XYZ file of C-alpha atoms in Angstrom:
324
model
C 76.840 59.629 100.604
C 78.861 63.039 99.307
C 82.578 61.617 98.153
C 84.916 63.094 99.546
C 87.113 65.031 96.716
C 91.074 65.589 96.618
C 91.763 66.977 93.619
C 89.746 69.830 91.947
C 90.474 70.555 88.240
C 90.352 73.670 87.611
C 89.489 74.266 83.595
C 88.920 77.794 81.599
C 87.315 77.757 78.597
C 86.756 80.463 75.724
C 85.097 79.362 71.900
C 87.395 76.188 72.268
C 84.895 74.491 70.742
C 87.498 72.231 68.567
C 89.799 71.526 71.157
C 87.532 71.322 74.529
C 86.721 67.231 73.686
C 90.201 66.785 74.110
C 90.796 68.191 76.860
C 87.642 66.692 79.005
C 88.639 63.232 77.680
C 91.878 63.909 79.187
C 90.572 64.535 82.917
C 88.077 61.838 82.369
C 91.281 59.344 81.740
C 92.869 59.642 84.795
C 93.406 56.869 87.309
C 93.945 58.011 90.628
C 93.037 56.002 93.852
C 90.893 59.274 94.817
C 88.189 61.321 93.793
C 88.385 64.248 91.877
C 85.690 66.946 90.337
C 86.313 68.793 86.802
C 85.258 72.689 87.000
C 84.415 74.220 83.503
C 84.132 77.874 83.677
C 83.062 79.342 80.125
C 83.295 83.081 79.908
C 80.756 83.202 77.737
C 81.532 81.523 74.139
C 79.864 82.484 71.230
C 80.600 79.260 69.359
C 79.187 75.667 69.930
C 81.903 75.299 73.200
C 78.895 75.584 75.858
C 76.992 72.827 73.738
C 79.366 70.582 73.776
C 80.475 71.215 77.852
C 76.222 70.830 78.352
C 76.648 66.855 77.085
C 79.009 66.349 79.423
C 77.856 67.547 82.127
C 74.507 65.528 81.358
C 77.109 62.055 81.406
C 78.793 63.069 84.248
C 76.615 65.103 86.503
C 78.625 64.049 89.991
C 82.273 64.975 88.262
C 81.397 68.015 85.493
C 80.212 71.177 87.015
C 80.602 74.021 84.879
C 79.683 77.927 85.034
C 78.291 79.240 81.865
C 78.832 82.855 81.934
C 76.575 85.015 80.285
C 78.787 88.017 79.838
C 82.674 87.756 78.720
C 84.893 89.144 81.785
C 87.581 88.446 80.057
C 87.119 91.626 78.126
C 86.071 93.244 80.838
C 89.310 92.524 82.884
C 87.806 90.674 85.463
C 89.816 87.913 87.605
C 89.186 84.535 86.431
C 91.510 82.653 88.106
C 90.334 82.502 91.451
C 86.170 81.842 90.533
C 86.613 77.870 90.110
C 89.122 78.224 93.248
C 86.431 79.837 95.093
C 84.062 77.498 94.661
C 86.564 73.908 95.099
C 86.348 71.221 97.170
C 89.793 69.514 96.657
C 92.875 70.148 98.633
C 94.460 70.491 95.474
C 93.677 72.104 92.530
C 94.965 71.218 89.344
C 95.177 73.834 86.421
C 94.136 73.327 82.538
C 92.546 75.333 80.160
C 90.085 74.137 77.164
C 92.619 74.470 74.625
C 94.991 71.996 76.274
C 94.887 68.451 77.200
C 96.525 65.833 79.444
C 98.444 63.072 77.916
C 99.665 60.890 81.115
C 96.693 58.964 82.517
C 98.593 58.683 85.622
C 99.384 62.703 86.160
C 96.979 63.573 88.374
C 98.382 60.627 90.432
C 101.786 61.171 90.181
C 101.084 65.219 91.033
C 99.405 64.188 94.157
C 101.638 61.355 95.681
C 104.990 63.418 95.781
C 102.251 66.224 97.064
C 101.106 63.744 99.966
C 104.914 62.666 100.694
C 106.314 66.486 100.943
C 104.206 68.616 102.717
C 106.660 71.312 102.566
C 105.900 71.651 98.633
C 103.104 73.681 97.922
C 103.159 73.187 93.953
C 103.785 70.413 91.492
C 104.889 70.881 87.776
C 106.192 69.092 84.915
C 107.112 69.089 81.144
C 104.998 69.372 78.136
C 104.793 69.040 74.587
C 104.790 72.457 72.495
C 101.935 72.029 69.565
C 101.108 74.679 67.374
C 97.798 74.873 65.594
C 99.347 76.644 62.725
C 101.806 73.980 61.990
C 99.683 71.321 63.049
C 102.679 68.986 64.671
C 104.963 69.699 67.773
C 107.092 72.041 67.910
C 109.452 71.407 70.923
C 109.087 71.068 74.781
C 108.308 73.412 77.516
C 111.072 71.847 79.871
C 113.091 73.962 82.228
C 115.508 71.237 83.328
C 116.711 68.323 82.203
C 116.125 66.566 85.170
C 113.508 66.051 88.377
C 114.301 68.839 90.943
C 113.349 71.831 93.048
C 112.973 75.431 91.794
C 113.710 78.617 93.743
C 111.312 81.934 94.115
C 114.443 83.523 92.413
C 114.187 80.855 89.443
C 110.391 80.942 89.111
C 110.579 84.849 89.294
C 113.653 85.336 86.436
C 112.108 82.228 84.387
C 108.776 83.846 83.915
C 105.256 82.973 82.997
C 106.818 80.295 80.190
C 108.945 78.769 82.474
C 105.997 76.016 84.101
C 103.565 75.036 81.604
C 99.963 76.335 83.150
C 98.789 73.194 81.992
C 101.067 71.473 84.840
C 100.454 73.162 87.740
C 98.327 71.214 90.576
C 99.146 73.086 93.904
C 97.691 73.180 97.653
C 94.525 75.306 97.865
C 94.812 76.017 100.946
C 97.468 78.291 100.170
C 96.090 79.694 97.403
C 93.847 81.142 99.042
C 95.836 84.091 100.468
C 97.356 85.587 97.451
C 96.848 89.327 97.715
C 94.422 91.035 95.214
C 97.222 92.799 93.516
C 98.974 89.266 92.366
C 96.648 89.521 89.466
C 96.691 93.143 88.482
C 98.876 92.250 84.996
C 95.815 90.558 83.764
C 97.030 87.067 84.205
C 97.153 84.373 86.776
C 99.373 81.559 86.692
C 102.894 83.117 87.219
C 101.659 85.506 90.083
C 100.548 82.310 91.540
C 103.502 80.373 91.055
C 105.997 83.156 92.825
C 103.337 83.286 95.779
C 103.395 79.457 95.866
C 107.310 79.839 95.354
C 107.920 82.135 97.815
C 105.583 80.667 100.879
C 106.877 77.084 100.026
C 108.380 74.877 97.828
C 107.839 74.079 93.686
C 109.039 70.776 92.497
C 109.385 69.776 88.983
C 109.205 66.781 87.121
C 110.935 65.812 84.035
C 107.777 64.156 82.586
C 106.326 65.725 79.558
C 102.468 64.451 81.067
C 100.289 67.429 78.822
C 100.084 69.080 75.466
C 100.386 72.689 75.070
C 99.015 74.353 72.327
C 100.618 77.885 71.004
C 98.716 79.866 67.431
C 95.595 79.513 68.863
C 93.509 81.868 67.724
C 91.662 83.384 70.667
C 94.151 82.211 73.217
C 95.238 85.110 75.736
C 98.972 85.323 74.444
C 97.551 85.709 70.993
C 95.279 88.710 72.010
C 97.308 90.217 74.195
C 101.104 89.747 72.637
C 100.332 89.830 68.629
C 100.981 93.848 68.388
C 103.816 96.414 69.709
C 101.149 98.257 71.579
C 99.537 95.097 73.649
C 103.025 93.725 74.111
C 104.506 97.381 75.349
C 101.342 97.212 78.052
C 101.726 93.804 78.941
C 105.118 94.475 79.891
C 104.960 97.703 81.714
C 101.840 95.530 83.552
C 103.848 92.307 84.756
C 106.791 95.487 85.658
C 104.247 97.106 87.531
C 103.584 93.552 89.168
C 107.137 92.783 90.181
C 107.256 96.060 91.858
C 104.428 95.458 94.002
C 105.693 91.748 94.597
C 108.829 93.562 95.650
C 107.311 95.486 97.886
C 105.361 92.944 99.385
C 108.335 90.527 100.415
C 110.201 92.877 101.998
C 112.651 93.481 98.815
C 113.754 89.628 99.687
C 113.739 89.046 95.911
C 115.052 92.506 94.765
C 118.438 91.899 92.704
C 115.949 89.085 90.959
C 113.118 91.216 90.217
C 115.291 93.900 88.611
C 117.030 91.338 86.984
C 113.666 90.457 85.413
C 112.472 93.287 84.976
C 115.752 94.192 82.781
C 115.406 90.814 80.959
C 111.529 91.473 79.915
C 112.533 94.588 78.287
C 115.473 93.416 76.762
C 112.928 91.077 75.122
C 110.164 93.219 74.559
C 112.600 95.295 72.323
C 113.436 92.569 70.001
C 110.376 91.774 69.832
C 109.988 95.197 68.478
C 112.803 95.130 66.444
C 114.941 97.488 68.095
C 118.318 95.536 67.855
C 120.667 98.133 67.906
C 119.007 99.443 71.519
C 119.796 95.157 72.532
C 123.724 95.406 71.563
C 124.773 98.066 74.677
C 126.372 96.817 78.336
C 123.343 97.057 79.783
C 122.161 94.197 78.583
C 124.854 92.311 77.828
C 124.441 89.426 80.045
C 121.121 88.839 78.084
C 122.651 88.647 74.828
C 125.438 85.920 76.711
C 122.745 83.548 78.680
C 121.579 80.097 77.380
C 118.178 81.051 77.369
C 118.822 83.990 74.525
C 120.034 81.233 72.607
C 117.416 78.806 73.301
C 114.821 81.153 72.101
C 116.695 81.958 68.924
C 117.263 78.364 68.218
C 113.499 77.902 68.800
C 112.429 80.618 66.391
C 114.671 79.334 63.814
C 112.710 75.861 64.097
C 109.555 77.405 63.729
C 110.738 79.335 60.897
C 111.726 76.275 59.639
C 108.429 74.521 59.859
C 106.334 77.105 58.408
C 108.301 77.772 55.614
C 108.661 74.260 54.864
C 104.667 73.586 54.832
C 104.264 76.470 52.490
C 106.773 74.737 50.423
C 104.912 71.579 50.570
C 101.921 73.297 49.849
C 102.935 74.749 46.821
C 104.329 71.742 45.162
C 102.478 69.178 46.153
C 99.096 68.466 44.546
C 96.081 67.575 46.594
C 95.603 64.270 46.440
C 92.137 62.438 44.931
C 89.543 61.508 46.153
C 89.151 57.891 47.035
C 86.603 55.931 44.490
């Protein structure tokens, strides 16, 4: 007899061969009072990553069902978003790529109750841990609020694609499945989806950090697509280009916010860049004044702080001997 499934998790995976294990041990720990399937899609890894997703799938033939691709669409700019969603069973779909895991046994469960209770909400997110690879230890929190509550379209569309960590998204399929084509023209999928989700319902967040999210991953979308001035310059005339059409789309419901964003991306992009003295005019101002400019100083000061501290360590301290 076919089980009936809730909750589809959706998982994309690229040469995340030492982080993968992680992250299927994390679905595989959830208790939930339902039944839920784990889709792998692999866009074609050229490491061991497909080896390892094959023993699973051999344990756990009923709940792993992967998609080994033999070509990368990635680099061919292809949609991946919406293949696992295409092929899902659940009502909901829960997000998490290969290079991030679950820590909260009880997520999924959580997620999916308040989900049940408030059929008015059409996406559930949370807090995570920030853990970079480079550093090997956490960094900080992805947490937008200090406490349990309700976002606006205006909020998700000013707070941008860091604003919900990916890794915490679990939202109704069903309306999913209407997001126009154009939603994921800028090459990525997961704040598109959340303004759609945003905008035809409600988001509600909980102050839980319940996942790990890893940043300095080599391989990792943000580090292909964000590491130069070029990439950076295109990915931000892309998401511009996306807010436009989004603009259009609603009716210009969201207009003061999108230009708002649109203002704030570029006001970020040219830092990024370097281009301080272009930062210090009235036009962006109110940048230079919000909470958030300092919040991402104080971050990159922390970093800073770590890195340069390891190298320190590093240097002084001698490797330590082998055990006899």
């Amino acid at each position: 007899m076919a089980k009936d499934v809730l909750v589809s998790i959706d998982c994309l995976v690229y040469n995340h061969e030492e982080y993968i294990v992680e992250a299927i041990e994390s679905f595989l720990m959830q208790k939930t009072n339902f039944d839920f399937e784990i889709l792998i899609h692999d866009d074609a890894s050229t490491d061991n990553t497909a080896s390892i997703i094959r023993e699973y799938e051999e344990k756990y033939p009923d709940l792993i069902k992967p998609i080994y691709q033999k070509y990368n669409l990635f680099s061919q700019s292809a949609t991946m978003l919406q293949i696992n969603q295409r092929r899902a069973k659940g009502k909901y779909i829960a997000i998490c790529e290969g290079d991030d895991f679950w820590t909260d046994p009880y997520k999924l469960q959580k997620q999916v109750d308040y989900l049940d209770a408030n059929p008015e909400c059409d996406l559930s997110v949370h807090s995570a841990y920030q853990y970079s690879e480079a550093l090997n230890k956490v960094v900080g929190k992805v947490r937008p609020s200090r406490k349990s509550r309700m976002f606006t379209a205006e909020e998700t569309i000013l707070g941008g694609g860091e604003l919900f960590p990916t890794n915490s998204m679990v939202y109704r399929r069903v309306k999913a499945d209407d997001v126009p084509v154009f939603y994921f023209d800028a090459g990525f999928g997961d704040y598109p989806l959340a303004i759609h989700l945003a905008h035809n319902g409600q988001v509600y967040y909980m102050d839980e950090q319940m996942s790990v999210y890893r940043v300095d991953v080599k391989g990792a979308w943000s580090e292909k697509t964000l590491t130069n001035t070029i990439n950076s310059t295109k990915q931000n005339d892309a998401t511009a280009n996306l807010l436009d059409k989004i603009n259009s789309h609603t009716n210009f419901q969201y207009n003061e916010t999108i230009e708002k964003t649109k203002k704030k991306n570029y006001f970020y992009l040219l830092i990024r860049q370097q281009k301080f003295k272009a930062t210090f005019n009235k036009e962006y101002a109110m940048f230079l004044l919000e909470s958030e400019f300092v919040k991402r100083i104080w971050r990159k000061f922390w970093k800073a702080r770590y890195y340069f501290k390891d190298k320190r360590d590093s240097f002084f301290v001698k490797p330590r001997k082998k055990l006899t």
